[in-house]
Amino acid sequence: DTLSWRHRHSPRKASLLSVVAPGAGQIYNRKYWKAPIAWAGLGTCVYFIQENTREYRRYKDAYIAIVDGDPSTTDEFNGRFSASQVLRVTDTYRRWRDISYICLGAVYLLNVVDASVDAHFVRFDVSRDLSASLGPSLSTAAMGAPGISLSLALR
């Protein structure tokens, strides 16, 4: 008698797969719809890293051209902006680039955590045999205080 895939399923393997190839743990967990979300999140972060890095370098080069003291070098803005204005924009793009790297790490980590948590719930029973009831609390009523009890039961 072979074990079903749920009994052979390994949270460690799901986590390792997501570490090596983001989205692979979600596919291993048979949650195929989650893999494109992980890929889109990582792709978006990479896009913003590239864009912010490109703009950072652009403004950094302009700043260097403004403050280098050589009158033969000109910045791409032809002196329309002061060195302090260009430096502020440069610092903004650097900060946004750094935040984009942090977001990339967070999305990557969330991908691994999601695969691991989801793998732990593979054997969790989500059958329809759950019931809830709401009624008076007899233990508190016996002491002369009103109360309500909520009970959840698996059947």
Short mmCIF file of N, CA and C in Angstrom, two decimals:
data_model
loop_
_atom_site.label_atom_id
_atom_site.label_comp_id
_atom_site.label_asym_id
_atom_site.label_seq_id
_atom_site.Cartn_x
_atom_site.Cartn_y
_atom_site.Cartn_z
N ASP A 1 0.85 -1.18 0.00
CA ASP A 1 0.00 0.00 0.00
C ASP A 1 0.89 1.24 0.00
N THR A 2 0.77 2.04 -1.02
CA THR A 2 1.58 3.26 -1.09
C THR A 2 0.87 4.40 -0.37
N LEU A 3 1.68 5.27 0.20
CA LEU A 3 1.13 6.41 0.91
C LEU A 3 0.65 7.45 -0.09
N SER A 4 -0.41 8.15 0.28
CA SER A 4 -0.89 9.23 -0.58
C SER A 4 0.12 10.36 -0.57
N TRP A 5 0.02 11.26 -1.51
CA TRP A 5 0.98 12.36 -1.58
C TRP A 5 0.93 13.22 -0.32
N ARG A 6 -0.22 13.29 0.34
CA ARG A 6 -0.34 14.08 1.56
C ARG A 6 0.53 13.50 2.68
N HIS A 7 0.63 12.19 2.75
CA HIS A 7 1.44 11.56 3.81
C HIS A 7 2.93 11.59 3.48
N ARG A 8 3.26 11.63 2.20
CA ARG A 8 4.66 11.71 1.78
C ARG A 8 5.16 13.15 1.76
N HIS A 9 4.25 14.09 1.86
CA HIS A 9 4.58 15.51 1.71
C HIS A 9 5.52 15.97 2.83
N SER A 10 6.52 16.77 2.45
CA SER A 10 7.52 17.23 3.41
C SER A 10 7.59 18.76 3.44
N PRO A 11 7.29 19.37 4.59
CA PRO A 11 7.45 20.82 4.70
C PRO A 11 8.89 21.28 4.48
N ARG A 12 9.84 20.46 4.89
CA ARG A 12 11.26 20.80 4.69
C ARG A 12 11.58 20.87 3.20
N LYS A 13 11.06 19.91 2.43
CA LYS A 13 11.32 19.90 0.99
C LYS A 13 10.66 21.11 0.32
N ALA A 14 9.44 21.45 0.74
CA ALA A 14 8.76 22.62 0.18
C ALA A 14 9.56 23.89 0.44
N SER A 15 10.08 24.00 1.65
CA SER A 15 10.88 25.18 2.01
C SER A 15 12.17 25.24 1.19
N LEU A 16 12.84 24.11 1.10
CA LEU A 16 14.10 24.05 0.36
C LEU A 16 13.88 24.37 -1.12
N LEU A 17 12.81 23.85 -1.69
CA LEU A 17 12.50 24.15 -3.09
C LEU A 17 12.28 25.64 -3.30
N SER A 18 11.59 26.29 -2.36
CA SER A 18 11.34 27.72 -2.48
C SER A 18 12.60 28.54 -2.28
N VAL A 19 13.53 28.04 -1.48
CA VAL A 19 14.80 28.74 -1.31
C VAL A 19 15.60 28.68 -2.60
N VAL A 20 15.64 27.50 -3.22
CA VAL A 20 16.44 27.30 -4.43
C VAL A 20 15.79 27.97 -5.64
N ALA A 21 14.48 27.80 -5.80
CA ALA A 21 13.75 28.37 -6.94
C ALA A 21 12.42 28.92 -6.44
N PRO A 22 12.33 30.22 -6.27
CA PRO A 22 11.08 30.81 -5.78
C PRO A 22 9.87 30.34 -6.60
N GLY A 23 8.83 29.96 -5.88
CA GLY A 23 7.62 29.45 -6.52
C GLY A 23 7.59 27.93 -6.60
N ALA A 24 8.75 27.28 -6.51
CA ALA A 24 8.81 25.83 -6.63
C ALA A 24 8.16 25.15 -5.43
N GLY A 25 8.26 25.74 -4.26
CA GLY A 25 7.61 25.18 -3.08
C GLY A 25 6.10 25.25 -3.21
N GLN A 26 5.59 26.32 -3.79
CA GLN A 26 4.15 26.45 -4.00
C GLN A 26 3.67 25.39 -5.00
N ILE A 27 4.45 25.15 -6.04
CA ILE A 27 4.10 24.12 -7.01
C ILE A 27 4.15 22.75 -6.35
N TYR A 28 5.16 22.50 -5.53
CA TYR A 28 5.27 21.24 -4.80
C TYR A 28 4.06 21.03 -3.88
N ASN A 29 3.57 22.12 -3.30
CA ASN A 29 2.39 22.03 -2.42
C ASN A 29 1.09 21.91 -3.20
N ARG A 30 1.18 21.93 -4.52
CA ARG A 30 0.01 21.89 -5.41
C ARG A 30 -0.86 23.12 -5.28
N LYS A 31 -0.26 24.22 -4.95
CA LYS A 31 -0.94 25.52 -4.94
C LYS A 31 -0.37 26.30 -6.13
N TYR A 32 -0.68 25.81 -7.31
CA TYR A 32 -0.08 26.33 -8.54
C TYR A 32 -0.34 27.82 -8.74
N TRP A 33 -1.48 28.31 -8.29
CA TRP A 33 -1.85 29.71 -8.49
C TRP A 33 -0.96 30.67 -7.69
N LYS A 34 -0.27 30.17 -6.67
CA LYS A 34 0.58 31.04 -5.85
C LYS A 34 1.93 31.31 -6.48
N ALA A 35 2.42 30.41 -7.32
CA ALA A 35 3.75 30.58 -7.92
C ALA A 35 3.84 31.85 -8.76
N PRO A 36 2.87 32.14 -9.65
CA PRO A 36 2.97 33.39 -10.41
C PRO A 36 2.93 34.65 -9.53
N ILE A 37 2.28 34.56 -8.38
CA ILE A 37 2.27 35.70 -7.47
C ILE A 37 3.68 35.93 -6.92
N ALA A 38 4.36 34.86 -6.55
CA ALA A 38 5.74 34.97 -6.06
C ALA A 38 6.64 35.53 -7.16
N TRP A 39 6.49 35.02 -8.37
CA TRP A 39 7.32 35.49 -9.49
C TRP A 39 7.04 36.96 -9.79
N ALA A 40 5.77 37.34 -9.77
CA ALA A 40 5.42 38.74 -10.04
C ALA A 40 5.99 39.67 -8.97
N GLY A 41 5.92 39.24 -7.72
CA GLY A 41 6.47 40.06 -6.64
C GLY A 41 7.97 40.24 -6.78
N LEU A 42 8.67 39.16 -7.07
CA LEU A 42 10.12 39.25 -7.24
C LEU A 42 10.48 40.06 -8.48
N GLY A 43 9.74 39.83 -9.57
CA GLY A 43 9.98 40.58 -10.81
C GLY A 43 9.76 42.07 -10.64
N THR A 44 8.72 42.42 -9.90
CA THR A 44 8.44 43.84 -9.65
C THR A 44 9.58 44.48 -8.86
N CYS A 45 10.07 43.76 -7.86
CA CYS A 45 11.19 44.29 -7.06
C CYS A 45 12.44 44.47 -7.92
N VAL A 46 12.73 43.50 -8.78
CA VAL A 46 13.90 43.59 -9.65
C VAL A 46 13.75 44.78 -10.60
N TYR A 47 12.55 44.97 -11.14
CA TYR A 47 12.30 46.11 -12.03
C TYR A 47 12.61 47.42 -11.31
N PHE A 48 12.09 47.59 -10.10
CA PHE A 48 12.32 48.84 -9.38
C PHE A 48 13.78 49.01 -8.96
N ILE A 49 14.46 47.91 -8.67
CA ILE A 49 15.89 48.00 -8.38
C ILE A 49 16.63 48.54 -9.59
N GLN A 50 16.34 47.99 -10.77
CA GLN A 50 17.02 48.43 -11.99
C GLN A 50 16.71 49.90 -12.31
N GLU A 51 15.44 50.27 -12.23
CA GLU A 51 15.05 51.64 -12.55
C GLU A 51 15.66 52.64 -11.58
N ASN A 52 15.57 52.34 -10.29
CA ASN A 52 16.11 53.27 -9.29
C ASN A 52 17.63 53.35 -9.37
N THR A 53 18.30 52.25 -9.69
CA THR A 53 19.75 52.26 -9.86
C THR A 53 20.14 53.09 -11.08
N ARG A 54 19.40 52.94 -12.16
CA ARG A 54 19.68 53.71 -13.39
C ARG A 54 19.54 55.22 -13.12
N GLU A 55 18.45 55.60 -12.47
CA GLU A 55 18.22 57.02 -12.18
C GLU A 55 19.23 57.54 -11.15
N TYR A 56 19.57 56.72 -10.18
CA TYR A 56 20.57 57.12 -9.18
C TYR A 56 21.90 57.44 -9.87
N ARG A 57 22.33 56.55 -10.76
CA ARG A 57 23.60 56.77 -11.46
C ARG A 57 23.54 58.01 -12.35
N ARG A 58 22.40 58.20 -12.98
CA ARG A 58 22.21 59.36 -13.85
C ARG A 58 22.38 60.67 -13.06
N TYR A 59 21.71 60.77 -11.94
CA TYR A 59 21.80 61.99 -11.14
C TYR A 59 23.14 62.11 -10.42
N LYS A 60 23.72 60.98 -10.07
CA LYS A 60 25.04 61.01 -9.43
C LYS A 60 26.08 61.55 -10.41
N ASP A 61 26.01 61.08 -11.67
CA ASP A 61 26.94 61.58 -12.69
C ASP A 61 26.73 63.07 -12.93
N ALA A 62 25.47 63.51 -12.92
CA ALA A 62 25.18 64.94 -13.10
C ALA A 62 25.74 65.74 -11.93
N TYR A 63 25.61 65.23 -10.73
CA TYR A 63 26.12 65.92 -9.54
C TYR A 63 27.64 66.04 -9.61
N ILE A 64 28.29 64.96 -9.99
CA ILE A 64 29.75 64.99 -10.10
C ILE A 64 30.19 66.00 -11.16
N ALA A 65 29.45 66.07 -12.27
CA ALA A 65 29.79 67.03 -13.33
C ALA A 65 29.61 68.46 -12.84
N ILE A 66 28.64 68.69 -11.97
CA ILE A 66 28.39 70.04 -11.47
C ILE A 66 29.48 70.48 -10.49
N VAL A 67 29.89 69.59 -9.61
CA VAL A 67 30.81 69.97 -8.52
C VAL A 67 32.29 69.66 -8.80
N ASP A 68 32.61 69.13 -9.97
CA ASP A 68 34.01 68.74 -10.22
C ASP A 68 34.95 69.93 -10.43
N GLY A 69 34.41 71.11 -10.63
CA GLY A 69 35.26 72.29 -10.78
C GLY A 69 35.84 72.46 -12.17
N ASP A 70 35.52 71.58 -13.08
CA ASP A 70 36.03 71.66 -14.45
C ASP A 70 34.96 72.31 -15.32
N PRO A 71 35.20 73.50 -15.85
CA PRO A 71 34.17 74.17 -16.65
C PRO A 71 33.88 73.48 -17.98
N SER A 72 34.76 72.58 -18.41
CA SER A 72 34.52 71.90 -19.69
C SER A 72 33.52 70.75 -19.56
N THR A 73 33.29 70.25 -18.34
CA THR A 73 32.29 69.19 -18.16
C THR A 73 30.95 69.82 -17.82
N THR A 74 29.93 69.32 -18.46
CA THR A 74 28.59 69.81 -18.18
C THR A 74 27.69 68.64 -17.82
N ASP A 75 26.70 68.95 -17.02
CA ASP A 75 25.73 67.91 -16.67
C ASP A 75 24.63 67.88 -17.73
N GLU A 76 23.87 66.82 -17.74
CA GLU A 76 22.82 66.67 -18.75
C GLU A 76 21.69 67.69 -18.60
N PHE A 77 21.64 68.36 -17.49
CA PHE A 77 20.58 69.34 -17.24
C PHE A 77 21.02 70.75 -17.62
N ASN A 78 22.26 70.89 -18.12
CA ASN A 78 22.80 72.17 -18.60
C ASN A 78 22.69 73.29 -17.57
N GLY A 79 22.94 72.95 -16.32
CA GLY A 79 22.97 73.95 -15.27
C GLY A 79 21.61 74.47 -14.82
N ARG A 80 20.53 73.82 -15.22
CA ARG A 80 19.19 74.27 -14.80
C ARG A 80 18.95 74.04 -13.32
N PHE A 81 19.68 73.09 -12.72
CA PHE A 81 19.49 72.77 -11.31
C PHE A 81 20.80 72.96 -10.55
N SER A 82 20.67 73.35 -9.31
CA SER A 82 21.86 73.54 -8.48
C SER A 82 22.39 72.18 -8.01
N ALA A 83 23.61 72.19 -7.49
CA ALA A 83 24.22 70.96 -6.99
C ALA A 83 23.40 70.38 -5.85
N SER A 84 22.87 71.21 -4.97
CA SER A 84 22.09 70.70 -3.84
C SER A 84 20.78 70.07 -4.29
N GLN A 85 20.17 70.63 -5.34
CA GLN A 85 18.92 70.04 -5.86
C GLN A 85 19.21 68.67 -6.47
N VAL A 86 20.26 68.58 -7.25
CA VAL A 86 20.62 67.30 -7.89
C VAL A 86 21.02 66.29 -6.83
N LEU A 87 21.72 66.74 -5.79
CA LEU A 87 22.13 65.84 -4.71
C LEU A 87 20.91 65.28 -3.98
N ARG A 88 19.89 66.11 -3.75
CA ARG A 88 18.67 65.63 -3.09
C ARG A 88 17.98 64.55 -3.91
N VAL A 89 17.90 64.77 -5.22
CA VAL A 89 17.28 63.77 -6.10
C VAL A 89 18.13 62.49 -6.12
N THR A 90 19.45 62.65 -6.14
CA THR A 90 20.35 61.50 -6.11
C THR A 90 20.12 60.68 -4.84
N ASP A 91 20.05 61.36 -3.70
CA ASP A 91 19.81 60.67 -2.44
C ASP A 91 18.45 59.97 -2.41
N THR A 92 17.45 60.59 -3.03
CA THR A 92 16.12 59.98 -3.09
C THR A 92 16.16 58.68 -3.87
N TYR A 93 16.78 58.68 -5.04
CA TYR A 93 16.86 57.46 -5.84
C TYR A 93 17.71 56.38 -5.16
N ARG A 94 18.76 56.81 -4.46
CA ARG A 94 19.56 55.83 -3.72
C ARG A 94 18.71 55.17 -2.63
N ARG A 95 17.94 55.99 -1.91
CA ARG A 95 17.07 55.47 -0.85
C ARG A 95 16.01 54.52 -1.43
N TRP A 96 15.41 54.92 -2.55
CA TRP A 96 14.40 54.06 -3.18
C TRP A 96 15.02 52.75 -3.67
N ARG A 97 16.25 52.83 -4.17
CA ARG A 97 16.94 51.60 -4.60
C ARG A 97 17.16 50.68 -3.41
N ASP A 98 17.60 51.23 -2.30
CA ASP A 98 17.85 50.44 -1.10
C ASP A 98 16.55 49.81 -0.58
N ILE A 99 15.47 50.57 -0.60
CA ILE A 99 14.17 50.04 -0.18
C ILE A 99 13.72 48.92 -1.11
N SER A 100 14.01 49.06 -2.39
CA SER A 100 13.65 48.02 -3.36
C SER A 100 14.40 46.72 -3.05
N TYR A 101 15.66 46.84 -2.64
CA TYR A 101 16.42 45.63 -2.25
C TYR A 101 15.80 44.99 -1.00
N ILE A 102 15.40 45.81 -0.06
CA ILE A 102 14.76 45.29 1.16
C ILE A 102 13.45 44.57 0.80
N CYS A 103 12.68 45.18 -0.11
CA CYS A 103 11.43 44.56 -0.55
C CYS A 103 11.69 43.23 -1.26
N LEU A 104 12.75 43.17 -2.05
CA LEU A 104 13.11 41.92 -2.72
C LEU A 104 13.39 40.83 -1.69
N GLY A 105 14.15 41.16 -0.68
CA GLY A 105 14.43 40.19 0.39
C GLY A 105 13.17 39.77 1.12
N ALA A 106 12.27 40.72 1.37
CA ALA A 106 11.02 40.41 2.07
C ALA A 106 10.12 39.51 1.23
N VAL A 107 10.01 39.80 -0.06
CA VAL A 107 9.18 38.96 -0.94
C VAL A 107 9.78 37.56 -1.04
N TYR A 108 11.10 37.48 -1.15
CA TYR A 108 11.78 36.18 -1.22
C TYR A 108 11.53 35.39 0.07
N LEU A 109 11.66 36.05 1.21
CA LEU A 109 11.43 35.39 2.49
C LEU A 109 9.97 34.96 2.63
N LEU A 110 9.04 35.82 2.23
CA LEU A 110 7.61 35.46 2.29
C LEU A 110 7.30 34.26 1.41
N ASN A 111 7.97 34.16 0.27
CA ASN A 111 7.81 33.00 -0.61
C ASN A 111 8.19 31.72 0.12
N VAL A 112 9.29 31.74 0.84
CA VAL A 112 9.76 30.56 1.57
C VAL A 112 8.82 30.25 2.74
N VAL A 113 8.44 31.28 3.49
CA VAL A 113 7.54 31.09 4.64
C VAL A 113 6.19 30.56 4.18
N ASP A 114 5.66 31.11 3.08
CA ASP A 114 4.38 30.64 2.57
C ASP A 114 4.44 29.16 2.19
N ALA A 115 5.50 28.76 1.50
CA ALA A 115 5.63 27.36 1.10
C ALA A 115 5.73 26.45 2.33
N SER A 116 6.48 26.88 3.33
CA SER A 116 6.64 26.08 4.54
C SER A 116 5.33 25.95 5.32
N VAL A 117 4.66 27.07 5.54
CA VAL A 117 3.40 27.04 6.30
C VAL A 117 2.35 26.24 5.55
N ASP A 118 2.26 26.47 4.25
CA ASP A 118 1.27 25.74 3.45
C ASP A 118 1.55 24.24 3.47
N ALA A 119 2.82 23.87 3.46
CA ALA A 119 3.18 22.45 3.49
C ALA A 119 2.80 21.81 4.83
N HIS A 120 2.87 22.58 5.91
CA HIS A 120 2.46 22.04 7.21
C HIS A 120 0.95 21.80 7.27
N PHE A 121 0.19 22.54 6.48
CA PHE A 121 -1.26 22.39 6.49
C PHE A 121 -1.79 21.38 5.47
N VAL A 122 -0.90 20.70 4.75
CA VAL A 122 -1.34 19.73 3.74
C VAL A 122 -2.20 18.63 4.36
N ARG A 123 -1.84 18.17 5.54
CA ARG A 123 -2.58 17.09 6.19
C ARG A 123 -3.68 17.61 7.13
N PHE A 124 -3.85 18.91 7.20
CA PHE A 124 -4.87 19.49 8.07
C PHE A 124 -6.25 19.19 7.52
N ASP A 125 -7.15 18.70 8.38
CA ASP A 125 -8.50 18.33 7.97
C ASP A 125 -9.36 19.59 7.85
N VAL A 126 -9.82 19.85 6.65
CA VAL A 126 -10.72 20.98 6.43
C VAL A 126 -12.09 20.50 5.96
N SER A 127 -12.51 19.39 6.54
CA SER A 127 -13.80 18.83 6.14
C SER A 127 -14.94 19.72 6.59
N ARG A 128 -16.12 19.44 6.08
CA ARG A 128 -17.30 20.24 6.37
C ARG A 128 -17.94 19.86 7.70
N ASP A 129 -17.37 18.91 8.43
CA ASP A 129 -17.95 18.43 9.69
C ASP A 129 -17.55 19.31 10.87
N LEU A 130 -17.72 20.59 10.73
CA LEU A 130 -17.45 21.53 11.79
C LEU A 130 -18.78 22.15 12.22
N SER A 131 -18.94 22.37 13.51
CA SER A 131 -20.18 23.01 13.96
C SER A 131 -19.86 24.01 15.06
N ALA A 132 -20.73 24.99 15.18
CA ALA A 132 -20.59 26.00 16.22
C ALA A 132 -21.96 26.23 16.84
N SER A 133 -21.96 26.46 18.14
CA SER A 133 -23.23 26.77 18.80
C SER A 133 -23.01 27.90 19.79
N LEU A 134 -24.05 28.70 19.95
CA LEU A 134 -24.03 29.84 20.84
C LEU A 134 -25.19 29.68 21.80
N GLY A 135 -24.94 29.83 23.09
CA GLY A 135 -26.01 29.66 24.07
C GLY A 135 -25.64 30.28 25.39
N PRO A 136 -26.53 30.17 26.36
CA PRO A 136 -26.23 30.75 27.68
C PRO A 136 -25.12 29.96 28.37
N SER A 137 -24.35 30.66 29.17
CA SER A 137 -23.29 30.02 29.93
C SER A 137 -23.86 29.62 31.28
N LEU A 138 -24.03 28.33 31.46
CA LEU A 138 -24.64 27.84 32.69
C LEU A 138 -23.74 28.02 33.91
N SER A 139 -22.44 27.93 33.71
CA SER A 139 -21.53 28.08 34.85
C SER A 139 -21.56 29.50 35.41
N THR A 140 -21.64 30.50 34.55
CA THR A 140 -21.71 31.87 35.06
C THR A 140 -23.12 32.21 35.55
N ALA A 141 -24.14 31.59 34.96
CA ALA A 141 -25.52 31.82 35.41
C ALA A 141 -25.71 31.25 36.82
N ALA A 142 -25.03 30.15 37.14
CA ALA A 142 -25.14 29.55 38.46
C ALA A 142 -24.56 30.47 39.54
N MET A 143 -23.63 31.34 39.14
CA MET A 143 -23.04 32.28 40.09
C MET A 143 -23.79 33.61 40.11
N GLY A 144 -24.89 33.67 39.37
CA GLY A 144 -25.71 34.87 39.36
C GLY A 144 -25.28 35.93 38.37
N ALA A 145 -24.41 35.58 37.43
CA ALA A 145 -23.96 36.53 36.42
C ALA A 145 -24.40 36.05 35.04
N PRO A 146 -24.81 36.96 34.19
CA PRO A 146 -25.20 36.54 32.83
C PRO A 146 -23.95 36.19 32.02
N GLY A 147 -24.08 35.28 31.12
CA GLY A 147 -22.94 34.91 30.27
C GLY A 147 -23.38 34.19 29.02
N ILE A 148 -22.54 34.18 28.06
CA ILE A 148 -22.79 33.50 26.79
C ILE A 148 -21.62 32.56 26.55
N SER A 149 -21.94 31.38 26.04
CA SER A 149 -20.87 30.45 25.71
C SER A 149 -20.89 30.17 24.22
N LEU A 150 -19.71 29.98 23.67
CA LEU A 150 -19.54 29.62 22.28
C LEU A 150 -18.76 28.32 22.25
N SER A 151 -19.32 27.33 21.55
CA SER A 151 -18.60 26.05 21.46
C SER A 151 -18.42 25.67 20.03
N LEU A 152 -17.23 25.19 19.71
CA LEU A 152 -16.89 24.70 18.39
C LEU A 152 -16.60 23.22 18.50
N ALA A 153 -17.13 22.44 17.58
CA ALA A 153 -16.94 20.99 17.66
C ALA A 153 -16.65 20.39 16.29
N LEU A 154 -15.79 19.39 16.28
CA LEU A 154 -15.54 18.58 15.11
C LEU A 154 -16.42 17.35 15.21
N ARG A 155 -17.12 17.03 14.19
CA ARG A 155 -17.98 15.84 14.21
C ARG A 155 -17.56 14.84 13.20
#
